[in-house]
Short mmCIF file of C-alpha atoms in Angstrom, two decimals:
data_model
loop_
_atom_site.label_atom_id
_atom_site.label_comp_id
_atom_site.label_asym_id
_atom_site.label_seq_id
_atom_site.Cartn_x
_atom_site.Cartn_y
_atom_site.Cartn_z
CA UNK A 28 -52.66 -2.93 -61.03
CA UNK A 29 -54.80 -0.51 -59.08
CA UNK A 30 -54.37 0.24 -55.41
CA UNK A 31 -57.33 2.09 -53.94
CA UNK A 32 -57.72 5.19 -56.14
CA UNK A 33 -54.40 4.86 -58.02
CA UNK A 34 -54.58 3.61 -61.60
CA UNK A 35 -51.91 2.59 -64.09
CA UNK A 36 -52.92 3.56 -67.63
CA UNK A 37 -51.26 2.22 -70.79
CA UNK A 38 -51.08 5.00 -73.41
CA UNK A 39 -50.82 4.00 -77.07
CA UNK A 40 -50.93 7.28 -78.98
CA UNK A 41 -50.95 5.73 -82.44
CA UNK A 42 -50.51 7.43 -85.79
CA UNK A 43 -51.52 10.61 -87.63
CA UNK A 44 -53.55 12.82 -85.30
CA UNK A 45 -53.56 10.08 -82.64
CA UNK A 46 -50.79 11.70 -80.55
CA UNK A 47 -52.34 15.15 -81.11
CA UNK A 48 -55.65 14.16 -79.49
CA UNK A 49 -54.08 11.90 -76.87
CA UNK A 50 -52.11 14.77 -75.31
CA UNK A 51 -55.29 16.79 -74.45
CA UNK A 52 -56.93 13.70 -72.92
CA UNK A 53 -53.91 13.22 -70.66
CA UNK A 54 -54.03 16.91 -69.71
CA UNK A 55 -57.69 16.55 -68.77
CA UNK A 56 -56.96 13.48 -66.64
CA UNK A 57 -54.10 15.36 -64.94
CA UNK A 58 -56.55 18.17 -64.17
CA UNK A 59 -58.99 15.62 -62.70
CA UNK A 60 -56.13 14.19 -60.66
CA UNK A 61 -55.36 17.61 -59.19
CA UNK A 62 -58.93 18.15 -57.96
CA UNK A 63 -59.92 14.65 -56.86
CA UNK A 64 -58.62 11.76 -54.83
CA UNK A 65 -57.65 9.87 -57.96
CA UNK A 66 -54.08 9.19 -59.06
CA UNK A 67 -52.84 8.15 -62.49
CA UNK A 68 -49.58 6.67 -63.74
CA UNK A 69 -49.29 6.87 -67.52
CA UNK A 70 -46.92 4.61 -69.45
CA UNK A 71 -46.54 5.26 -73.17
CA UNK A 72 -45.88 2.49 -75.68
CA UNK A 73 -45.67 2.21 -79.49
CA UNK A 74 -48.42 0.79 -81.69
CA UNK A 75 -49.58 1.40 -85.24
CA UNK A 76 -48.44 1.96 -88.78
CA UNK A 77 -45.31 3.90 -87.88
CA UNK A 78 -44.16 1.10 -85.60
CA UNK A 79 -44.83 -1.37 -88.42
CA UNK A 80 -42.68 0.69 -90.79
CA UNK A 81 -39.86 0.72 -88.23
CA UNK A 82 -40.03 -2.87 -86.99
CA UNK A 83 -42.30 -4.95 -89.21
CA UNK A 84 -44.84 -5.36 -86.38
CA UNK A 85 -47.93 -3.33 -85.46
CA UNK A 86 -47.01 -3.66 -81.78
CA UNK A 87 -43.96 -5.02 -79.96
CA UNK A 88 -44.44 -7.70 -77.30
CA UNK A 89 -43.55 -5.07 -74.68
CA UNK A 90 -46.65 -3.06 -75.64
CA UNK A 91 -48.89 -6.12 -75.28
CA UNK A 92 -47.32 -6.92 -71.90
CA UNK A 93 -47.86 -3.34 -70.72
CA UNK A 94 -51.52 -3.51 -71.73
CA UNK A 95 -51.86 -6.79 -69.83
CA UNK A 96 -50.44 -5.25 -66.66
CA UNK A 97 -52.24 -1.88 -66.78
CA UNK A 98 -55.62 -1.09 -65.26
CA UNK A 99 -56.92 0.34 -68.56
CA UNK A 100 -55.69 1.15 -72.06
CA UNK A 101 -56.01 4.54 -73.77
CA UNK A 102 -55.59 4.19 -77.51
CA UNK A 103 -55.26 6.95 -80.08
CA UNK A 104 -56.20 6.52 -83.73
CA UNK A 105 -54.01 3.93 -85.47
CA UNK A 106 -53.12 3.08 -89.05
CA UNK A 107 -52.27 5.04 -92.17
CA UNK A 108 -53.91 4.55 -95.59
CA UNK A 109 -50.54 4.32 -97.30
CA UNK A 110 -49.15 1.63 -94.98
CA UNK A 111 -50.41 -1.89 -95.62
CA UNK A 112 -49.72 -5.51 -94.80
CA UNK A 113 -48.68 -7.67 -97.77
CA UNK A 114 -52.35 -8.72 -98.25
CA UNK A 115 -53.25 -5.01 -98.69
CA UNK A 116 -55.12 -4.69 -95.36
CA UNK A 117 -54.37 -1.75 -93.08
CA UNK A 118 -52.31 -1.86 -89.89
CA UNK A 119 -54.96 -2.05 -87.15
CA UNK A 120 -53.71 -2.71 -83.60
CA UNK A 121 -57.12 -1.55 -82.36
CA UNK A 122 -58.62 -4.69 -83.91
CA UNK A 123 -55.74 -6.93 -82.85
CA UNK A 124 -56.12 -5.85 -79.21
CA UNK A 125 -59.77 -6.95 -79.28
CA UNK A 126 -58.71 -10.48 -80.17
CA UNK A 127 -55.68 -10.58 -77.85
CA UNK A 128 -57.66 -9.52 -74.77
CA UNK A 129 -61.07 -10.96 -75.72
CA UNK A 130 -62.74 -7.52 -75.81
CA UNK A 131 -66.10 -8.75 -77.03
CA UNK A 132 -68.26 -5.68 -76.25
CA UNK A 133 -67.65 -2.59 -78.37
CA UNK A 134 -69.44 0.31 -76.69
CA UNK A 135 -70.21 3.25 -78.99
CA UNK A 136 -72.24 6.01 -77.27
CA UNK A 137 -73.89 8.69 -79.40
CA UNK A 138 -75.08 11.67 -77.36
CA UNK A 139 -75.89 15.01 -78.98
CA UNK A 140 -74.07 17.69 -77.01
CA UNK A 141 -75.76 21.11 -76.61
CA UNK A 142 -74.60 23.48 -79.34
CA UNK A 143 -73.37 20.72 -81.67
CA UNK A 144 -75.16 20.58 -85.05
CA UNK A 145 -77.00 17.41 -86.09
CA UNK A 146 -78.22 16.69 -89.65
CA UNK A 147 -81.48 15.36 -88.17
CA UNK A 148 -84.35 17.86 -88.11
CA UNK A 149 -85.68 18.22 -84.58
CA UNK A 150 -82.65 16.64 -82.90
CA UNK A 151 -81.76 19.91 -81.16
CA UNK A 152 -85.14 19.80 -79.39
CA UNK A 153 -85.70 16.04 -79.01
CA UNK A 154 -82.10 15.11 -78.21
CA UNK A 155 -80.09 12.02 -79.14
CA UNK A 156 -78.70 9.76 -76.41
CA UNK A 157 -78.16 6.15 -77.42
CA UNK A 158 -75.52 3.43 -77.26
CA UNK A 159 -74.51 0.94 -79.95
CA UNK A 160 -72.99 -2.23 -78.54
CA UNK A 161 -71.00 -3.99 -81.22
CA UNK A 162 -69.75 -7.53 -80.71
CA UNK A 163 -66.04 -7.07 -81.38
CA UNK A 164 -64.34 -10.46 -81.76
CA UNK A 165 -66.60 -12.56 -83.97
CA UNK A 166 -69.12 -12.00 -86.74
CA UNK A 167 -67.62 -11.29 -90.14
CA UNK A 168 -64.43 -9.96 -88.51
CA UNK A 169 -63.63 -13.49 -87.26
CA UNK A 170 -62.49 -14.10 -90.83
CA UNK A 171 -59.90 -11.32 -90.72
CA UNK A 172 -56.70 -12.67 -92.27
CA UNK A 173 -58.36 -16.04 -92.98
CA UNK A 174 -60.36 -15.30 -96.11
CA UNK A 175 -59.79 -17.40 -99.24
CA UNK A 176 -59.28 -15.65 -102.56
CA UNK A 177 -58.96 -17.43 -105.89
CA UNK A 178 -59.01 -16.20 -109.46
CA UNK A 179 -62.77 -16.76 -109.61
CA UNK A 180 -64.10 -15.90 -106.16
CA UNK A 181 -63.39 -14.69 -102.62
CA UNK A 182 -64.91 -16.12 -99.44
CA UNK A 183 -65.06 -14.86 -95.86
CA UNK A 184 -66.83 -16.75 -93.07
CA UNK A 185 -69.00 -15.21 -90.36
CA UNK A 186 -68.79 -16.79 -86.91
CA UNK A 187 -71.28 -16.38 -84.05
CA UNK A 188 -70.80 -18.47 -80.90
CA UNK A 189 -73.10 -19.08 -77.96
CA UNK A 190 -70.43 -18.28 -75.35
CA UNK A 191 -69.59 -14.84 -76.74
CA UNK A 192 -73.21 -14.00 -77.53
CA UNK A 193 -74.32 -14.83 -74.00
CA UNK A 194 -71.62 -12.60 -72.50
CA UNK A 195 -72.40 -9.84 -74.99
CA UNK A 196 -76.11 -9.86 -74.14
CA UNK A 197 -75.52 -10.00 -70.39
CA UNK A 198 -73.23 -6.97 -70.75
CA UNK A 199 -75.88 -5.19 -72.84
CA UNK A 200 -78.69 -5.84 -70.37
CA UNK A 201 -76.53 -4.66 -67.47
CA UNK A 202 -75.74 -1.45 -69.35
CA UNK A 203 -79.45 -0.89 -70.06
CA UNK A 204 -80.17 -1.42 -66.36
CA UNK A 205 -77.46 1.08 -65.36
CA UNK A 206 -78.85 3.64 -67.79
CA UNK A 207 -82.34 3.16 -66.36
CA UNK A 208 -81.02 3.96 -62.88
CA UNK A 209 -79.55 7.17 -64.35
CA UNK A 210 -82.91 8.26 -65.76
CA UNK A 211 -82.59 6.85 -69.30
CA UNK A 212 -85.26 4.58 -70.84
CA UNK A 213 -83.26 1.44 -70.10
CA UNK A 214 -84.48 -0.32 -73.27
CA UNK A 215 -82.48 -2.79 -75.37
CA UNK A 216 -82.93 -3.66 -79.05
CA UNK A 217 -81.34 -6.65 -80.77
CA UNK A 218 -80.37 -5.62 -84.32
CA UNK A 219 -79.85 -8.46 -86.79
CA UNK A 220 -80.88 -10.01 -90.12
CA UNK A 221 -82.66 -13.03 -88.65
CA UNK A 222 -85.18 -13.13 -91.49
CA UNK A 223 -82.47 -14.14 -93.98
CA UNK A 224 -79.52 -15.80 -92.21
CA UNK A 225 -79.57 -18.77 -89.85
CA UNK A 226 -76.62 -17.34 -87.94
CA UNK A 227 -78.64 -14.25 -87.03
CA UNK A 228 -81.66 -16.35 -86.07
CA UNK A 229 -79.29 -18.18 -83.71
CA UNK A 230 -78.03 -14.80 -82.42
CA UNK A 231 -81.60 -13.57 -81.80
CA UNK A 232 -82.56 -16.83 -80.11
CA UNK A 233 -79.79 -16.39 -77.55
CA UNK A 234 -80.90 -12.79 -77.02
CA UNK A 235 -84.41 -14.04 -76.22
CA UNK A 236 -83.00 -16.52 -73.70
CA UNK A 237 -80.99 -13.86 -71.85
CA UNK A 238 -83.92 -11.42 -71.99
CA UNK A 239 -85.92 -13.75 -69.73
CA UNK A 240 -83.37 -13.09 -66.96
CA UNK A 241 -83.90 -9.32 -67.23
CA UNK A 242 -87.68 -8.77 -67.29
CA UNK A 243 -87.34 -5.16 -66.12
CA UNK A 244 -85.59 -4.17 -69.37
CA UNK A 245 -87.90 -3.35 -72.29
CA UNK A 246 -86.68 -5.26 -75.34
CA UNK A 247 -87.16 -5.05 -79.08
CA UNK A 248 -85.93 -6.94 -82.13
CA UNK A 249 -85.26 -5.08 -85.37
CA UNK A 250 -83.66 -5.87 -88.72
CA UNK A 251 -80.52 -3.87 -89.45
CA UNK A 252 -81.88 -2.27 -92.63
CA UNK A 253 -85.02 -1.03 -90.84
CA UNK A 254 -82.87 0.13 -87.93
CA UNK A 255 -80.67 2.20 -90.25
CA UNK A 256 -83.71 3.84 -91.82
CA UNK A 257 -85.22 4.65 -88.42
CA UNK A 258 -81.95 6.08 -87.09
CA UNK A 259 -81.92 8.84 -89.68
CA UNK A 260 -85.59 9.68 -89.06
CA UNK A 261 -86.20 9.25 -85.31
CA UNK A 262 -82.90 8.54 -83.49
CA UNK A 263 -84.45 9.66 -80.19
CA UNK A 264 -86.56 6.48 -80.21
CA UNK A 265 -83.45 4.37 -79.50
CA UNK A 266 -81.67 3.72 -76.20
CA UNK A 267 -79.30 0.70 -76.31
CA UNK A 268 -78.78 -1.48 -79.39
CA UNK A 269 -76.73 -4.68 -79.60
CA UNK A 270 -75.55 -6.27 -82.85
CA UNK A 271 -73.00 -8.37 -84.74
CA UNK A 272 -69.52 -7.01 -85.44
CA UNK A 273 -69.83 -5.81 -89.05
CA UNK A 274 -73.32 -4.39 -88.53
CA UNK A 275 -71.97 -2.54 -85.48
CA UNK A 276 -69.03 -1.20 -87.46
CA UNK A 277 -71.44 0.40 -89.94
CA UNK A 278 -74.27 1.46 -87.62
CA UNK A 279 -71.89 3.10 -85.12
CA UNK A 280 -70.58 5.37 -87.90
CA UNK A 281 -74.16 6.30 -88.73
CA UNK A 282 -74.90 7.19 -85.11
CA UNK A 283 -71.66 9.18 -84.81
CA UNK A 284 -72.72 11.20 -87.84
CA UNK A 285 -76.00 12.05 -86.10
CA UNK A 286 -74.16 13.81 -83.25
CA UNK A 287 -71.73 15.93 -85.23
CA UNK A 288 -69.35 13.37 -86.69
CA UNK A 289 -66.62 10.95 -85.70
CA UNK A 290 -64.61 13.70 -84.00
CA UNK A 291 -67.28 13.89 -81.30
CA UNK A 292 -67.64 10.14 -80.76
CA UNK A 293 -65.93 8.17 -77.97
CA UNK A 294 -65.78 4.40 -77.73
CA UNK A 295 -64.65 1.47 -75.61
CA UNK A 296 -63.89 -2.18 -76.27
CA UNK A 297 -64.60 -4.13 -73.11
CA UNK A 298 -63.97 -7.71 -71.99
CA UNK A 299 -64.32 -9.56 -68.72
CA UNK A 300 -60.95 -8.25 -67.46
CA UNK A 301 -59.51 -5.68 -69.88
CA UNK A 302 -60.78 -2.60 -71.70
CA UNK A 303 -59.49 -0.23 -74.39
CA UNK A 304 -60.76 3.34 -74.80
CA UNK A 305 -60.32 5.30 -78.03
CA UNK A 306 -62.09 7.85 -80.25
CA UNK A 307 -64.09 6.53 -83.19
CA UNK A 308 -62.27 8.67 -85.77
CA UNK A 309 -59.32 7.67 -87.91
CA UNK A 310 -55.79 9.06 -88.13
CA UNK A 311 -56.69 11.87 -90.58
CA UNK A 312 -53.18 12.27 -92.06
CA UNK A 313 -54.48 15.14 -94.23
CA UNK A 314 -54.70 17.42 -91.15
CA UNK A 315 -51.84 15.93 -89.13
CA UNK A 316 -49.57 18.51 -87.51
CA UNK A 317 -51.83 21.46 -88.33
CA UNK A 318 -53.55 21.89 -84.98
CA UNK A 319 -56.96 21.22 -86.54
CA UNK A 320 -57.77 17.87 -84.90
CA UNK A 321 -60.80 17.73 -82.63
CA UNK A 322 -59.80 16.02 -79.33
CA UNK A 323 -63.38 15.77 -78.01
CA UNK A 324 -63.85 12.09 -78.90
CA UNK A 325 -60.58 11.21 -77.17
CA UNK A 326 -61.44 13.30 -74.09
CA UNK A 327 -64.86 11.65 -73.81
CA UNK A 328 -63.20 8.24 -74.23
CA UNK A 329 -61.11 9.07 -71.17
CA UNK A 330 -64.36 9.88 -69.34
CA UNK A 331 -65.71 6.46 -70.37
CA UNK A 332 -62.53 4.91 -68.98
CA UNK A 333 -63.15 6.54 -65.60
CA UNK A 334 -66.71 5.21 -65.52
CA UNK A 335 -65.46 1.70 -66.35
CA UNK A 336 -62.75 1.88 -63.67
CA UNK A 337 -65.40 2.99 -61.16
CA UNK A 338 -67.61 0.05 -62.01
CA UNK A 339 -64.76 -2.47 -62.05
CA UNK A 340 -63.01 -1.34 -58.87
CA UNK A 341 -65.91 0.16 -56.91
CA UNK A 342 -64.32 3.63 -56.89
CA UNK A 343 -67.26 6.02 -56.79
CA UNK A 344 -65.04 9.06 -57.24
CA UNK A 345 -63.92 7.82 -60.66
CA UNK A 346 -67.51 7.78 -61.94
CA UNK A 347 -68.07 11.31 -60.67
CA UNK A 348 -64.82 12.41 -62.36
CA UNK A 349 -66.05 10.98 -65.66
CA UNK A 350 -69.30 12.91 -65.28
CA UNK A 351 -67.32 16.10 -64.54
CA UNK A 352 -65.50 15.72 -67.85
CA UNK A 353 -68.79 15.24 -69.71
CA UNK A 354 -70.31 18.30 -68.04
CA UNK A 355 -67.24 20.37 -68.92
CA UNK A 356 -67.50 19.32 -72.57
CA UNK A 357 -71.22 20.16 -72.59
CA UNK A 358 -70.53 23.56 -71.07
CA UNK A 359 -67.92 24.65 -73.61
CA UNK A 360 -69.96 23.55 -76.63
CA UNK A 361 -73.13 25.14 -75.27
CA UNK A 362 -71.03 28.29 -74.83
CA UNK A 363 -70.25 28.51 -78.55
CA UNK A 364 -67.13 26.41 -79.09
CA UNK A 365 -67.02 25.44 -82.77
CA UNK A 366 -64.40 23.01 -84.11
CA UNK A 367 -63.03 23.46 -87.61
CA UNK A 368 -64.91 20.39 -88.85
CA UNK A 369 -68.15 22.31 -88.19
CA UNK A 370 -66.85 25.33 -90.11
CA UNK A 371 -65.60 27.04 -86.97
CA UNK A 372 -62.18 28.37 -86.03
CA UNK A 373 -61.46 26.33 -82.88
CA UNK A 374 -58.59 23.86 -83.21
CA UNK A 375 -57.02 21.34 -80.88
CA UNK A 376 -55.47 23.90 -78.51
CA UNK A 377 -58.66 25.98 -78.21
CA UNK A 378 -60.84 22.97 -77.40
CA UNK A 379 -58.35 21.63 -74.86
CA UNK A 380 -57.97 25.00 -73.14
CA UNK A 381 -61.75 25.46 -72.94
CA UNK A 382 -62.40 22.03 -71.41
CA UNK A 383 -59.59 22.48 -68.88
CA UNK A 384 -61.00 25.88 -67.89
CA UNK A 385 -64.50 24.42 -67.51
CA UNK A 386 -63.11 21.77 -65.18
#
């Protein structure tokens, strides 16, 4: 584990373009290491569909042990559409790690970077800077692998518990408070379907209880369908949103699309002790090995990791290093960098080189 400013990072590159975007993130962290007081030790380990093909498991026990011993986990995209478990579900170590390490808070920031196109009219002037917090161990995903299918019907069960909801909301309020200190609105909205389902009324009730402990945070309650409609009309009205697992899975893809797409979107899955950082995009086997992958989401996930390490270990320099990475990314996109997914000509190597130069 960490000693002062030295951090041990588990690196699970994954499948498809996972290794292709992981390499630039490591280069960026090495650059940060060279110009700061921080030190990193990276240990690579297998996880994903290719490991399943070779061994019959998504991850060996040695990978899980490494993740347990490391200070943080960097995870590339995992899974391949053509590789499935016998029940026809995809290989998804990213989901398995959430359950293994009780990573209940999925943090999905969506910030529109200068120079990046958004489909929302006025976003270039108004800006988009919000965070979706997705509960990551319960909800409808609690039924993963446990659903019952017969000839006549199929049933999955949603689970929401008080213990996890209380921790999720405390995490969400703390994040809103931290954002307020940094000049953001510091507002938190509970997104649910409490008008239809008792489970979501229970969820909202716990939110209201925790809200009383954080009177300085402006709160709102909104149904997920209304939230989705508002996001594609006035996304700048949102700051932090917290929601159930499946709703978060869907809404976070919406918010990523507002800021240029999944290639631009970082994420983290955080628990009381452990955290995993990975881009929101998939393995994109159709562009694997062609140098077209956009590493920005992975690079910004590494910046999120530094901010989390700073908060967890009280290392102020790590937070500043994370901000340096974000500023470098802003600078290169504002300067005209245009990834291939936006119709530009800049591939993985170009984007990496530009960010390193900006640092």
